[in-house]
Amino acid sequence: MQRVIKRATTALLASLAVFATAIANPAIARESDRYAFTQDYEPAPALWELSDEDTTIYMLGTIHLLPEGFRWRNPQLDTIIESADVLVVETSDEDSVGALDKIGPKISYLLEQRTPTSQQLSPRSRPRWRELVAQSGLPFEYVDTIPLMVALLGFGRTGLTTDPSSYEYGVETVLEREFAESGRPVESIEDFGRVMYSLFRANDAELVSELDGHLQGWRGKSIDGLYDTGPDDLAGDEYWAMEHDWARGIVADDFDLGFGDGKIADAFREVLLNRRNRQWASWLEARLDQPGTVLLAVGAGHFEGADSVLIHLERRGLQARRVN
């Protein structure tokens, strides 16, 4: 779950960490052998072109956190980056500043009205909930109060304490820095505050009920074990298989958010992917009315599955062409 969340949830996780000011972040030494990787291939992340007579929009699927030294550039991509008049990301660094302050009062009201998760769980699951939260390293009172979707996203972030991936080396961070240095603008494709608020205002009573069932079957070994059944001791290039596939330009038929099947998975898919993909397709169609060359750099998961941005563009009569 944690590995997939790292790829899927973009700046939402970083901002959740800011919102949860009491979150502990212990320093843990890197396990260099486990996280070693090799790249014996020429990187070519998936890239599409959407254009009309006077506008070209290049769409690059990204990974938001990467380890230092992980290669994802190639001459074709570098040429496109240099040709773009503007970079568009999910939420630019500038636009994210102060976003939580603006929606803070609304979120505070929602939290005051919410019944804590522990009070919604069965007596058997309550101690397991406490154990699960303890493994995350997050303060129990905070996690118990916030909506379940927000809590689970936080678990995904804090569970990666030894993973050397960082936003510093993520695609958007690198590109934002380059565009700023060249004096070119960086824009956002969505209102970050609105996306965050949608997570907090979701009615999660049914989701907590499903969590209850998961907790009763949870063996307590790790947070990942709540959903995942695969090995948790991957190392080397096996550990980085997701990143390698992305860098090779492999686009999956579907994007697994790591929450299995059920109402929790459906809720995450709707809020984090489907709803945003519909809105982004509308934005892209409207952006074609403005002349110029645009580089759109957003999470790779938005280009996978039956409700991808590409599919929503097709439903609007627009065809994006794969160019790498």
PDB file of C-alpha atoms in Angstrom:
ATOM      1  CA  MET A   1       0.000   0.000   0.000  1.00  0.00           C
ATOM      2  CA  GLN A   2       2.707   2.485   0.998  1.00  0.00           C
ATOM      3  CA  ARG A   3       4.701   2.039  -2.213  1.00  0.00           C
ATOM      4  CA  VAL A   4       1.679   2.628  -4.440  1.00  0.00           C
ATOM      5  CA  ILE A   5       0.457   5.591  -2.401  1.00  0.00           C
ATOM      6  CA  LYS A   6       3.851   7.199  -2.857  1.00  0.00           C
ATOM      7  CA  ARG A   7       3.285   7.269  -6.592  1.00  0.00           C
ATOM      8  CA  ALA A   8      -0.396   8.133  -6.552  1.00  0.00           C
ATOM      9  CA  THR A   9      -1.104  10.980  -4.223  1.00  0.00           C
ATOM     10  CA  THR A  10       1.202  13.805  -5.272  1.00  0.00           C
ATOM     11  CA  ALA A  11       1.487  16.923  -3.088  1.00  0.00           C
ATOM     12  CA  LEU A  12      -1.526  15.847  -1.020  1.00  0.00           C
ATOM     13  CA  LEU A  13       0.698  13.787   1.252  1.00  0.00           C
ATOM     14  CA  ALA A  14       3.245  16.528   1.774  1.00  0.00           C
ATOM     15  CA  SER A  15       0.507  18.954   2.701  1.00  0.00           C
ATOM     16  CA  LEU A  16      -1.141  16.477   5.042  1.00  0.00           C
ATOM     17  CA  ALA A  17       2.173  16.310   6.858  1.00  0.00           C
ATOM     18  CA  VAL A  18       2.120  20.089   7.214  1.00  0.00           C
ATOM     19  CA  PHE A  19      -1.447  20.000   8.500  1.00  0.00           C
ATOM     20  CA  ALA A  20      -0.581  17.362  11.103  1.00  0.00           C
ATOM     21  CA  THR A  21       1.934  19.475  12.985  1.00  0.00           C
ATOM     22  CA  ALA A  22       2.318  16.886  15.720  1.00  0.00           C
ATOM     23  CA  ILE A  23       3.547  14.143  13.388  1.00  0.00           C
ATOM     24  CA  ALA A  24       6.781  12.551  14.535  1.00  0.00           C
ATOM     25  CA  ASN A  25       9.492  12.072  11.926  1.00  0.00           C
ATOM     26  CA  PRO A  26      12.334  10.006  13.436  1.00  0.00           C
ATOM     27  CA  ALA A  27      15.611   9.903  11.545  1.00  0.00           C
ATOM     28  CA  ILE A  28      16.324   6.377  10.339  1.00  0.00           C
ATOM     29  CA  ALA A  29      19.519   5.450   8.527  1.00  0.00           C
ATOM     30  CA  ARG A  30      19.196   4.397   4.925  1.00  0.00           C
ATOM     31  CA  GLU A  31      19.628   0.759   4.111  1.00  0.00           C
ATOM     32  CA  SER A  32      21.934   1.324   1.143  1.00  0.00           C
ATOM     33  CA  ASP A  33      22.078  -2.292   0.018  1.00  0.00           C
ATOM     34  CA  ARG A  34      18.330  -2.718   0.008  1.00  0.00           C
ATOM     35  CA  TYR A  35      17.740   0.452  -1.976  1.00  0.00           C
ATOM     36  CA  ALA A  36      20.495   0.081  -4.571  1.00  0.00           C
ATOM     37  CA  PHE A  37      19.278   0.161  -8.174  1.00  0.00           C
ATOM     38  CA  THR A  38      20.643  -0.125 -11.700  1.00  0.00           C
ATOM     39  CA  GLN A  39      19.327   1.359 -14.952  1.00  0.00           C
ATOM     40  CA  ASP A  40      20.699  -0.467 -17.969  1.00  0.00           C
ATOM     41  CA  TYR A  41      18.153   1.113 -20.305  1.00  0.00           C
ATOM     42  CA  GLU A  42      17.464   4.495 -21.906  1.00  0.00           C
ATOM     43  CA  PRO A  43      14.673   6.181 -19.914  1.00  0.00           C
ATOM     44  CA  ALA A  44      11.533   7.061 -21.862  1.00  0.00           C
ATOM     45  CA  PRO A  45       8.584   7.875 -19.564  1.00  0.00           C
ATOM     46  CA  ALA A  46       5.199   7.838 -21.294  1.00  0.00           C
ATOM     47  CA  LEU A  47       4.498  11.090 -23.106  1.00  0.00           C
ATOM     48  CA  TRP A  48       1.493  12.198 -25.161  1.00  0.00           C
ATOM     49  CA  GLU A  49       0.745  15.158 -27.418  1.00  0.00           C
ATOM     50  CA  LEU A  50      -2.619  16.932 -27.597  1.00  0.00           C
ATOM     51  CA  SER A  51      -2.698  19.661 -30.206  1.00  0.00           C
ATOM     52  CA  ASP A  52      -4.626  21.803 -32.656  1.00  0.00           C
ATOM     53  CA  GLU A  53      -3.529  24.361 -35.243  1.00  0.00           C
ATOM     54  CA  ASP A  54      -1.890  26.772 -32.762  1.00  0.00           C
ATOM     55  CA  THR A  55      -1.550  24.888 -29.456  1.00  0.00           C
ATOM     56  CA  THR A  56       0.523  21.890 -28.408  1.00  0.00           C
ATOM     57  CA  ILE A  57       0.118  20.282 -24.990  1.00  0.00           C
ATOM     58  CA  TYR A  58       2.659  17.627 -24.055  1.00  0.00           C
ATOM     59  CA  MET A  59       1.420  15.373 -21.243  1.00  0.00           C
ATOM     60  CA  LEU A  60       4.062  13.631 -19.153  1.00  0.00           C
ATOM     61  CA  GLY A  61       3.167  10.976 -16.605  1.00  0.00           C
ATOM     62  CA  THR A  62       5.345  11.460 -13.528  1.00  0.00           C
ATOM     63  CA  ILE A  63       6.411  10.000 -10.212  1.00  0.00           C
ATOM     64  CA  HIS A  64       6.390  12.608  -7.477  1.00  0.00           C
ATOM     65  CA  LEU A  65       9.099  11.097  -5.258  1.00  0.00           C
ATOM     66  CA  LEU A  66      12.282   9.536  -6.612  1.00  0.00           C
ATOM     67  CA  PRO A  67      15.635   8.487  -5.162  1.00  0.00           C
ATOM     68  CA  GLU A  68      18.705  10.538  -5.923  1.00  0.00           C
ATOM     69  CA  GLY A  69      20.337   9.520  -9.181  1.00  0.00           C
ATOM     70  CA  PHE A  70      17.296   7.820 -10.709  1.00  0.00           C
ATOM     71  CA  ARG A  71      17.363   8.722 -14.418  1.00  0.00           C
ATOM     72  CA  TRP A  72      14.194   9.691 -16.299  1.00  0.00           C
ATOM     73  CA  ARG A  73      15.413  12.223 -18.906  1.00  0.00           C
ATOM     74  CA  ASN A  74      16.261  11.605 -22.574  1.00  0.00           C
ATOM     75  CA  PRO A  75      17.080  13.922 -25.520  1.00  0.00           C
ATOM     76  CA  GLN A  76      13.505  13.923 -26.846  1.00  0.00           C
ATOM     77  CA  LEU A  77      12.071  14.896 -23.471  1.00  0.00           C
ATOM     78  CA  ASP A  78      14.766  17.519 -22.930  1.00  0.00           C
ATOM     79  CA  THR A  79      13.856  19.115 -26.266  1.00  0.00           C
ATOM     80  CA  ILE A  80      10.190  19.251 -25.277  1.00  0.00           C
ATOM     81  CA  ILE A  81      11.042  20.737 -21.877  1.00  0.00           C
ATOM     82  CA  GLU A  82      13.115  23.443 -23.550  1.00  0.00           C
ATOM     83  CA  SER A  83      10.367  24.229 -26.090  1.00  0.00           C
ATOM     84  CA  ALA A  84       7.535  24.615 -23.569  1.00  0.00           C
ATOM     85  CA  ASP A  85       6.284  28.107 -22.810  1.00  0.00           C
ATOM     86  CA  VAL A  86       4.703  27.046 -19.525  1.00  0.00           C
ATOM     87  CA  LEU A  87       4.795  24.132 -17.101  1.00  0.00           C
ATOM     88  CA  VAL A  88       1.507  22.922 -15.624  1.00  0.00           C
ATOM     89  CA  VAL A  89       1.555  20.625 -12.596  1.00  0.00           C
ATOM     90  CA  GLU A  90      -1.154  19.360 -10.280  1.00  0.00           C
ATOM     91  CA  THR A  91      -0.427  22.080  -7.741  1.00  0.00           C
ATOM     92  CA  SER A  92       2.530  24.410  -8.034  1.00  0.00           C
ATOM     93  CA  ASP A  93       4.649  25.222  -4.999  1.00  0.00           C
ATOM     94  CA  GLU A  94       3.438  28.818  -5.134  1.00  0.00           C
ATOM     95  CA  ASP A  95      -0.248  27.907  -5.306  1.00  0.00           C
ATOM     96  CA  SER A  96       0.021  25.432  -2.435  1.00  0.00           C
ATOM     97  CA  VAL A  97       1.334  28.084  -0.050  1.00  0.00           C
ATOM     98  CA  GLY A  98      -1.438  29.123   2.303  1.00  0.00           C
ATOM     99  CA  ALA A  99      -3.982  26.743   0.792  1.00  0.00           C
ATOM    100  CA  LEU A 100      -4.491  24.901   4.068  1.00  0.00           C
ATOM    101  CA  ASP A 101      -4.872  28.185   5.927  1.00  0.00           C
ATOM    102  CA  LYS A 102      -7.765  29.105   3.648  1.00  0.00           C
ATOM    103  CA  ILE A 103      -9.661  25.870   4.166  1.00  0.00           C
ATOM    104  CA  GLY A 104      -8.534  25.406   7.778  1.00  0.00           C
ATOM    105  CA  PRO A 105     -11.726  26.801   9.378  1.00  0.00           C
ATOM    106  CA  LYS A 106     -13.925  24.553   7.213  1.00  0.00           C
ATOM    107  CA  ILE A 107     -11.832  21.511   8.074  1.00  0.00           C
ATOM    108  CA  SER A 108     -11.892  22.375  11.777  1.00  0.00           C
ATOM    109  CA  TYR A 109     -15.694  22.484  11.652  1.00  0.00           C
ATOM    110  CA  LEU A 110     -15.854  19.100   9.931  1.00  0.00           C
ATOM    111  CA  LEU A 111     -13.544  17.561  12.524  1.00  0.00           C
ATOM    112  CA  GLU A 112     -15.668  18.913  15.357  1.00  0.00           C
ATOM    113  CA  GLN A 113     -18.733  17.199  13.897  1.00  0.00           C
ATOM    114  CA  ARG A 114     -17.056  13.853  13.201  1.00  0.00           C
ATOM    115  CA  THR A 115     -17.377  10.872  15.528  1.00  0.00           C
ATOM    116  CA  PRO A 116     -13.872   9.508  16.210  1.00  0.00           C
ATOM    117  CA  THR A 117     -13.024   6.381  14.284  1.00  0.00           C
ATOM    118  CA  SER A 118     -12.462   4.327  17.433  1.00  0.00           C
ATOM    119  CA  GLN A 119     -16.013   5.043  18.577  1.00  0.00           C
ATOM    120  CA  GLN A 120     -17.359   3.773  15.255  1.00  0.00           C
ATOM    121  CA  LEU A 121     -15.419   0.510  15.405  1.00  0.00           C
ATOM    122  CA  SER A 122     -16.515  -2.706  17.092  1.00  0.00           C
ATOM    123  CA  PRO A 123     -15.030  -3.500  20.527  1.00  0.00           C
ATOM    124  CA  ARG A 124     -12.857  -6.200  18.964  1.00  0.00           C
ATOM    125  CA  SER A 125     -11.339  -3.833  16.410  1.00  0.00           C
ATOM    126  CA  ARG A 126     -10.649  -0.870  18.669  1.00  0.00           C
ATOM    127  CA  PRO A 127      -7.391  -2.167  20.193  1.00  0.00           C
ATOM    128  CA  ARG A 128      -6.207  -3.228  16.738  1.00  0.00           C
ATOM    129  CA  TRP A 129      -6.909   0.281  15.474  1.00  0.00           C
ATOM    130  CA  ARG A 130      -4.708   1.669  18.228  1.00  0.00           C
ATOM    131  CA  GLU A 131      -1.981  -0.810  17.311  1.00  0.00           C
ATOM    132  CA  LEU A 132      -2.218   0.115  13.629  1.00  0.00           C
ATOM    133  CA  VAL A 133      -1.962   3.839  14.376  1.00  0.00           C
ATOM    134  CA  ALA A 134       0.984   3.217  16.702  1.00  0.00           C
ATOM    135  CA  GLN A 135       2.862   1.508  13.869  1.00  0.00           C
ATOM    136  CA  SER A 136       2.352   4.576  11.696  1.00  0.00           C
ATOM    137  CA  GLY A 137       4.147   6.809  14.183  1.00  0.00           C
ATOM    138  CA  LEU A 138       1.300   9.332  14.074  1.00  0.00           C
ATOM    139  CA  PRO A 139      -0.430  10.714  17.203  1.00  0.00           C
ATOM    140  CA  PHE A 140      -3.458   8.560  17.984  1.00  0.00           C
ATOM    141  CA  GLU A 141      -5.782  11.421  18.988  1.00  0.00           C
ATOM    142  CA  TYR A 142      -5.106  13.184  15.696  1.00  0.00           C
ATOM    143  CA  VAL A 143      -5.544  10.103  13.519  1.00  0.00           C
ATOM    144  CA  ASP A 144      -8.649   8.990  15.376  1.00  0.00           C
ATOM    145  CA  THR A 145     -10.290  12.363  14.738  1.00  0.00           C
ATOM    146  CA  ILE A 146      -9.569  12.878  11.049  1.00  0.00           C
ATOM    147  CA  PRO A 147     -11.557  11.174   8.250  1.00  0.00           C
ATOM    148  CA  LEU A 148     -10.400   7.655   7.475  1.00  0.00           C
ATOM    149  CA  MET A 149      -9.248   8.472   3.929  1.00  0.00           C
ATOM    150  CA  VAL A 150      -6.930  11.190   5.224  1.00  0.00           C
ATOM    151  CA  ALA A 151      -5.603   8.862   7.923  1.00  0.00           C
ATOM    152  CA  LEU A 152      -4.812   6.090   5.452  1.00  0.00           C
ATOM    153  CA  LEU A 153      -2.982   8.512   3.187  1.00  0.00           C
ATOM    154  CA  GLY A 154      -0.903   9.580   6.172  1.00  0.00           C
ATOM    155  CA  PHE A 155      -0.059   5.946   6.898  1.00  0.00           C
ATOM    156  CA  GLY A 156       1.265   5.587   3.376  1.00  0.00           C
ATOM    157  CA  ARG A 157       3.610   8.542   3.766  1.00  0.00           C
ATOM    158  CA  THR A 158       5.034   7.857   7.214  1.00  0.00           C
ATOM    159  CA  GLY A 159       5.512   4.164   6.477  1.00  0.00           C
ATOM    160  CA  LEU A 160       8.299   5.024   4.027  1.00  0.00           C
ATOM    161  CA  THR A 161      10.761   6.365   6.576  1.00  0.00           C
ATOM    162  CA  THR A 162      13.733   4.373   5.252  1.00  0.00           C
ATOM    163  CA  ASP A 163      12.892   4.719   1.555  1.00  0.00           C
ATOM    164  CA  PRO A 164      15.364   7.260   0.100  1.00  0.00           C
ATOM    165  CA  SER A 165      12.779   8.652  -2.324  1.00  0.00           C
ATOM    166  CA  SER A 166      12.266  12.373  -1.965  1.00  0.00           C
ATOM    167  CA  TYR A 167      10.190  15.180  -3.442  1.00  0.00           C
ATOM    168  CA  GLU A 168      13.517  16.922  -4.036  1.00  0.00           C
ATOM    169  CA  TYR A 169      14.278  14.476  -6.861  1.00  0.00           C
ATOM    170  CA  GLY A 170      10.685  14.019  -8.018  1.00  0.00           C
ATOM    171  CA  VAL A 171       9.836  15.006 -11.573  1.00  0.00           C
ATOM    172  CA  GLU A 172       7.674  18.026 -10.769  1.00  0.00           C
ATOM    173  CA  THR A 173      10.165  19.478  -8.303  1.00  0.00           C
ATOM    174  CA  VAL A 174      12.982  19.218 -10.828  1.00  0.00           C
ATOM    175  CA  LEU A 175      10.869  20.747 -13.592  1.00  0.00           C
ATOM    176  CA  GLU A 176       9.526  23.575 -11.421  1.00  0.00           C
ATOM    177  CA  ARG A 177      13.081  24.484 -10.499  1.00  0.00           C
ATOM    178  CA  GLU A 178      14.197  24.523 -14.145  1.00  0.00           C
ATOM    179  CA  PHE A 179      11.257  26.613 -15.302  1.00  0.00           C
ATOM    180  CA  ALA A 180      11.755  29.093 -12.467  1.00  0.00           C
ATOM    181  CA  GLU A 181      15.440  29.436 -13.313  1.00  0.00           C
ATOM    182  CA  SER A 182      14.575  30.149 -16.962  1.00  0.00           C
ATOM    183  CA  GLY A 183      11.879  32.664 -16.041  1.00  0.00           C
ATOM    184  CA  ARG A 184       9.051  30.614 -17.489  1.00  0.00           C
ATOM    185  CA  PRO A 185       5.714  30.369 -15.614  1.00  0.00           C
ATOM    186  CA  VAL A 186       4.501  27.393 -13.600  1.00  0.00           C
ATOM    187  CA  GLU A 187       0.741  26.915 -13.277  1.00  0.00           C
ATOM    188  CA  SER A 188      -1.618  24.532 -11.481  1.00  0.00           C
ATOM    189  CA  ILE A 189      -4.235  22.401 -13.190  1.00  0.00           C
ATOM    190  CA  GLU A 190      -6.459  22.266 -10.109  1.00  0.00           C
ATOM    191  CA  ASP A 191      -7.409  24.040  -6.895  1.00  0.00           C
ATOM    192  CA  PHE A 192      -5.419  22.233  -4.231  1.00  0.00           C
ATOM    193  CA  GLY A 193      -7.654  23.401  -1.390  1.00  0.00           C
ATOM    194  CA  ARG A 194     -10.732  22.003  -3.107  1.00  0.00           C
ATOM    195  CA  VAL A 195      -9.124  18.586  -3.512  1.00  0.00           C
ATOM    196  CA  MET A 196      -8.036  18.540   0.124  1.00  0.00           C
ATOM    197  CA  TYR A 197     -11.467  19.618   1.319  1.00  0.00           C
ATOM    198  CA  SER A 198     -13.108  16.832  -0.671  1.00  0.00           C
ATOM    199  CA  LEU A 199     -11.069  14.307   1.314  1.00  0.00           C
ATOM    200  CA  PHE A 200     -12.103  15.777   4.640  1.00  0.00           C
ATOM    201  CA  ARG A 201     -15.790  16.196   3.893  1.00  0.00           C
ATOM    202  CA  ALA A 202     -16.369  12.658   2.573  1.00  0.00           C
ATOM    203  CA  ASN A 203     -18.928  10.691   4.618  1.00  0.00           C
ATOM    204  CA  ASP A 204     -16.800   7.774   5.752  1.00  0.00           C
ATOM    205  CA  ALA A 205     -19.190   5.769   7.944  1.00  0.00           C
ATOM    206  CA  GLU A 206     -19.312   2.940   5.381  1.00  0.00           C
ATOM    207  CA  LEU A 207     -15.542   3.091   4.989  1.00  0.00           C
ATOM    208  CA  VAL A 208     -15.009   2.701   8.734  1.00  0.00           C
ATOM    209  CA  SER A 209     -17.334  -0.287   8.674  1.00  0.00           C
ATOM    210  CA  GLU A 210     -15.189  -1.896   5.988  1.00  0.00           C
ATOM    211  CA  LEU A 211     -12.031  -1.046   7.950  1.00  0.00           C
ATOM    212  CA  ASP A 212     -13.565  -2.891  10.897  1.00  0.00           C
ATOM    213  CA  GLY A 213     -13.588  -6.074   8.843  1.00  0.00           C
ATOM    214  CA  HIS A 214      -9.998  -5.562   7.704  1.00  0.00           C
ATOM    215  CA  LEU A 215      -8.830  -4.991  11.272  1.00  0.00           C
ATOM    216  CA  GLN A 216     -10.452  -8.202  12.466  1.00  0.00           C
ATOM    217  CA  GLY A 217      -8.440 -10.138   9.887  1.00  0.00           C
ATOM    218  CA  TRP A 218      -5.222  -8.138  10.372  1.00  0.00           C
ATOM    219  CA  ARG A 219      -2.304 -10.058  11.854  1.00  0.00           C
ATOM    220  CA  GLY A 220      -0.605  -6.950  13.182  1.00  0.00           C
ATOM    221  CA  LYS A 221       2.728  -7.446  11.425  1.00  0.00           C
ATOM    222  CA  SER A 222       2.756  -4.222   9.413  1.00  0.00           C
ATOM    223  CA  ILE A 223       0.542  -1.458   8.092  1.00  0.00           C
ATOM    224  CA  ASP A 224       0.953  -2.901   4.606  1.00  0.00           C
ATOM    225  CA  GLY A 225      -0.494  -6.184   5.842  1.00  0.00           C
ATOM    226  CA  LEU A 226      -3.885  -4.534   6.267  1.00  0.00           C
ATOM    227  CA  TYR A 227      -4.358  -4.805   2.492  1.00  0.00           C
ATOM    228  CA  ASP A 228      -1.291  -6.243   0.805  1.00  0.00           C
ATOM    229  CA  THR A 229      -0.504  -9.930   0.644  1.00  0.00           C
ATOM    230  CA  GLY A 230       2.735  -9.681  -1.330  1.00  0.00           C
ATOM    231  CA  PRO A 231       6.288  -9.817   0.093  1.00  0.00           C
ATOM    232  CA  ASP A 232       7.419  -6.843   2.167  1.00  0.00           C
ATOM    233  CA  ASP A 233      11.166  -7.597   1.955  1.00  0.00           C
ATOM    234  CA  LEU A 234      11.869  -6.644  -1.665  1.00  0.00           C
ATOM    235  CA  ALA A 235      15.311  -5.223  -2.341  1.00  0.00           C
ATOM    236  CA  GLY A 236      17.377  -3.770  -5.158  1.00  0.00           C
ATOM    237  CA  ASP A 237      15.754  -3.475  -8.567  1.00  0.00           C
ATOM    238  CA  GLU A 238      12.796  -5.584  -7.416  1.00  0.00           C
ATOM    239  CA  TYR A 239      12.012  -2.910  -4.855  1.00  0.00           C
ATOM    240  CA  TRP A 240      12.148  -0.243  -7.573  1.00  0.00           C
ATOM    241  CA  ALA A 241      10.136  -2.237 -10.140  1.00  0.00           C
ATOM    242  CA  MET A 242       7.363   0.378 -10.208  1.00  0.00           C
ATOM    243  CA  GLU A 243       9.828   3.184 -10.910  1.00  0.00           C
ATOM    244  CA  HIS A 244      11.650   1.132 -13.554  1.00  0.00           C
ATOM    245  CA  ASP A 245       8.393   0.344 -15.356  1.00  0.00           C
ATOM    246  CA  TRP A 246       7.476   4.020 -15.319  1.00  0.00           C
ATOM    247  CA  ALA A 247      10.891   5.103 -16.611  1.00  0.00           C
ATOM    248  CA  ARG A 248      10.616   2.556 -19.442  1.00  0.00           C
ATOM    249  CA  GLY A 249       7.279   4.049 -20.489  1.00  0.00           C
ATOM    250  CA  ILE A 250       5.138   1.071 -19.480  1.00  0.00           C
ATOM    251  CA  VAL A 251       1.492   2.105 -19.070  1.00  0.00           C
ATOM    252  CA  ALA A 252      -0.642  -0.379 -17.148  1.00  0.00           C
ATOM    253  CA  ASP A 253      -4.186  -1.298 -18.125  1.00  0.00           C
ATOM    254  CA  ASP A 254      -5.307  -0.207 -14.665  1.00  0.00           C
ATOM    255  CA  PHE A 255      -3.858   1.621 -11.695  1.00  0.00           C
ATOM    256  CA  ASP A 256      -4.047  -0.141  -8.338  1.00  0.00           C
ATOM    257  CA  LEU A 257      -4.082   2.361  -5.486  1.00  0.00           C
ATOM    258  CA  GLY A 258      -3.155  -0.374  -3.038  1.00  0.00           C
ATOM    259  CA  PHE A 259      -6.417  -0.593  -1.072  1.00  0.00           C
ATOM    260  CA  GLY A 260      -7.732  -3.852  -2.484  1.00  0.00           C
ATOM    261  CA  ASP A 261     -11.375  -4.032  -3.547  1.00  0.00           C
ATOM    262  CA  GLY A 262     -14.360  -2.535  -1.791  1.00  0.00           C
ATOM    263  CA  LYS A 263     -15.781   0.787  -0.676  1.00  0.00           C
ATOM    264  CA  ILE A 264     -12.476   2.213   0.561  1.00  0.00           C
ATOM    265  CA  ALA A 265     -10.775   1.497  -2.754  1.00  0.00           C
ATOM    266  CA  ASP A 266     -13.759   2.904  -4.682  1.00  0.00           C
ATOM    267  CA  ALA A 267     -13.767   6.085  -2.592  1.00  0.00           C
ATOM    268  CA  PHE A 268     -10.067   6.680  -3.139  1.00  0.00           C
ATOM    269  CA  ARG A 269     -10.344   5.981  -6.845  1.00  0.00           C
ATOM    270  CA  GLU A 270     -13.214   8.450  -7.220  1.00  0.00           C
ATOM    271  CA  VAL A 271     -11.639  11.269  -5.191  1.00  0.00           C
ATOM    272  CA  LEU A 272      -7.984  10.888  -6.167  1.00  0.00           C
ATOM    273  CA  LEU A 273      -8.331   9.738  -9.768  1.00  0.00           C
ATOM    274  CA  ASN A 274     -11.690   9.654 -11.552  1.00  0.00           C
ATOM    275  CA  ARG A 275     -13.119  12.981 -10.409  1.00  0.00           C
ATOM    276  CA  ARG A 276      -9.876  14.803 -11.034  1.00  0.00           C
ATOM    277  CA  ASN A 277      -9.364  13.143 -14.428  1.00  0.00           C
ATOM    278  CA  ARG A 278     -12.771  14.375 -15.589  1.00  0.00           C
ATOM    279  CA  GLN A 279     -11.969  17.900 -14.462  1.00  0.00           C
ATOM    280  CA  TRP A 280      -8.504  17.808 -16.034  1.00  0.00           C
ATOM    281  CA  ALA A 281      -9.896  16.690 -19.382  1.00  0.00           C
ATOM    282  CA  SER A 282     -12.215  19.689 -19.309  1.00  0.00           C
ATOM    283  CA  TRP A 283      -9.263  21.953 -18.465  1.00  0.00           C
ATOM    284  CA  LEU A 284      -7.200  20.504 -21.313  1.00  0.00           C
ATOM    285  CA  GLU A 285      -9.984  21.036 -23.844  1.00  0.00           C
ATOM    286  CA  ALA A 286     -10.317  24.661 -22.764  1.00  0.00           C
ATOM    287  CA  ARG A 287      -6.529  25.156 -22.789  1.00  0.00           C
ATOM    288  CA  LEU A 288      -6.413  24.343 -26.495  1.00  0.00           C
ATOM    289  CA  ASP A 289      -8.035  27.751 -27.052  1.00  0.00           C
ATOM    290  CA  GLN A 290      -4.798  29.431 -25.912  1.00  0.00           C
ATOM    291  CA  PRO A 291      -1.911  29.383 -28.423  1.00  0.00           C
ATOM    292  CA  GLY A 292       1.495  28.109 -27.357  1.00  0.00           C
ATOM    293  CA  THR A 293       3.337  25.050 -26.099  1.00  0.00           C
ATOM    294  CA  VAL A 294       2.452  23.568 -22.717  1.00  0.00           C
ATOM    295  CA  LEU A 295       4.161  20.834 -20.712  1.00  0.00           C
ATOM    296  CA  LEU A 296       1.682  19.120 -18.376  1.00  0.00           C
ATOM    297  CA  ALA A 297       3.461  17.006 -15.749  1.00  0.00           C
ATOM    298  CA  VAL A 298       1.080  15.026 -13.506  1.00  0.00           C
ATOM    299  CA  GLY A 299       1.074  11.633 -11.802  1.00  0.00           C
ATOM    300  CA  ALA A 300       1.455   8.643 -14.124  1.00  0.00           C
ATOM    301  CA  GLY A 301      -1.556   6.920 -12.583  1.00  0.00           C
ATOM    302  CA  HIS A 302      -3.832   9.520 -14.171  1.00  0.00           C
ATOM    303  CA  PHE A 303      -3.021   8.051 -17.586  1.00  0.00           C
ATOM    304  CA  GLU A 304      -3.912   4.456 -16.677  1.00  0.00           C
ATOM    305  CA  GLY A 305      -7.234   2.661 -16.518  1.00  0.00           C
ATOM    306  CA  ALA A 306     -10.730   2.985 -17.914  1.00  0.00           C
ATOM    307  CA  ASP A 307     -11.241   6.439 -16.389  1.00  0.00           C
ATOM    308  CA  SER A 308      -7.878   7.937 -17.296  1.00  0.00           C
ATOM    309  CA  VAL A 309      -7.400  11.474 -18.550  1.00  0.00           C
ATOM    310  CA  LEU A 310      -6.834   9.975 -22.012  1.00  0.00           C
ATOM    311  CA  ILE A 311     -10.208   8.216 -21.973  1.00  0.00           C
ATOM    312  CA  HIS A 312     -11.992  11.353 -20.819  1.00  0.00           C
ATOM    313  CA  LEU A 313     -10.359  13.314 -23.622  1.00  0.00           C
ATOM    314  CA  GLU A 314     -11.606  10.716 -26.124  1.00  0.00           C
ATOM    315  CA  ARG A 315     -15.120  11.124 -24.752  1.00  0.00           C
ATOM    316  CA  ARG A 316     -14.794  14.804 -25.617  1.00  0.00           C
ATOM    317  CA  GLY A 317     -13.731  13.948 -29.156  1.00  0.00           C
ATOM    318  CA  LEU A 318     -10.059  14.697 -28.529  1.00  0.00           C
ATOM    319  CA  GLN A 319      -7.264  12.258 -29.357  1.00  0.00           C
ATOM    320  CA  ALA A 320      -3.901  12.419 -27.572  1.00  0.00           C
ATOM    321  CA  ARG A 321      -1.021  10.877 -29.531  1.00  0.00           C
ATOM    322  CA  ARG A 322       1.723   8.892 -27.790  1.00  0.00           C
ATOM    323  CA  VAL A 323       5.010  10.485 -28.885  1.00  0.00           C
ATOM    324  CA  ASN A 324       7.843   8.592 -27.152  1.00  0.00           C
TER     325      ASN A 324
END
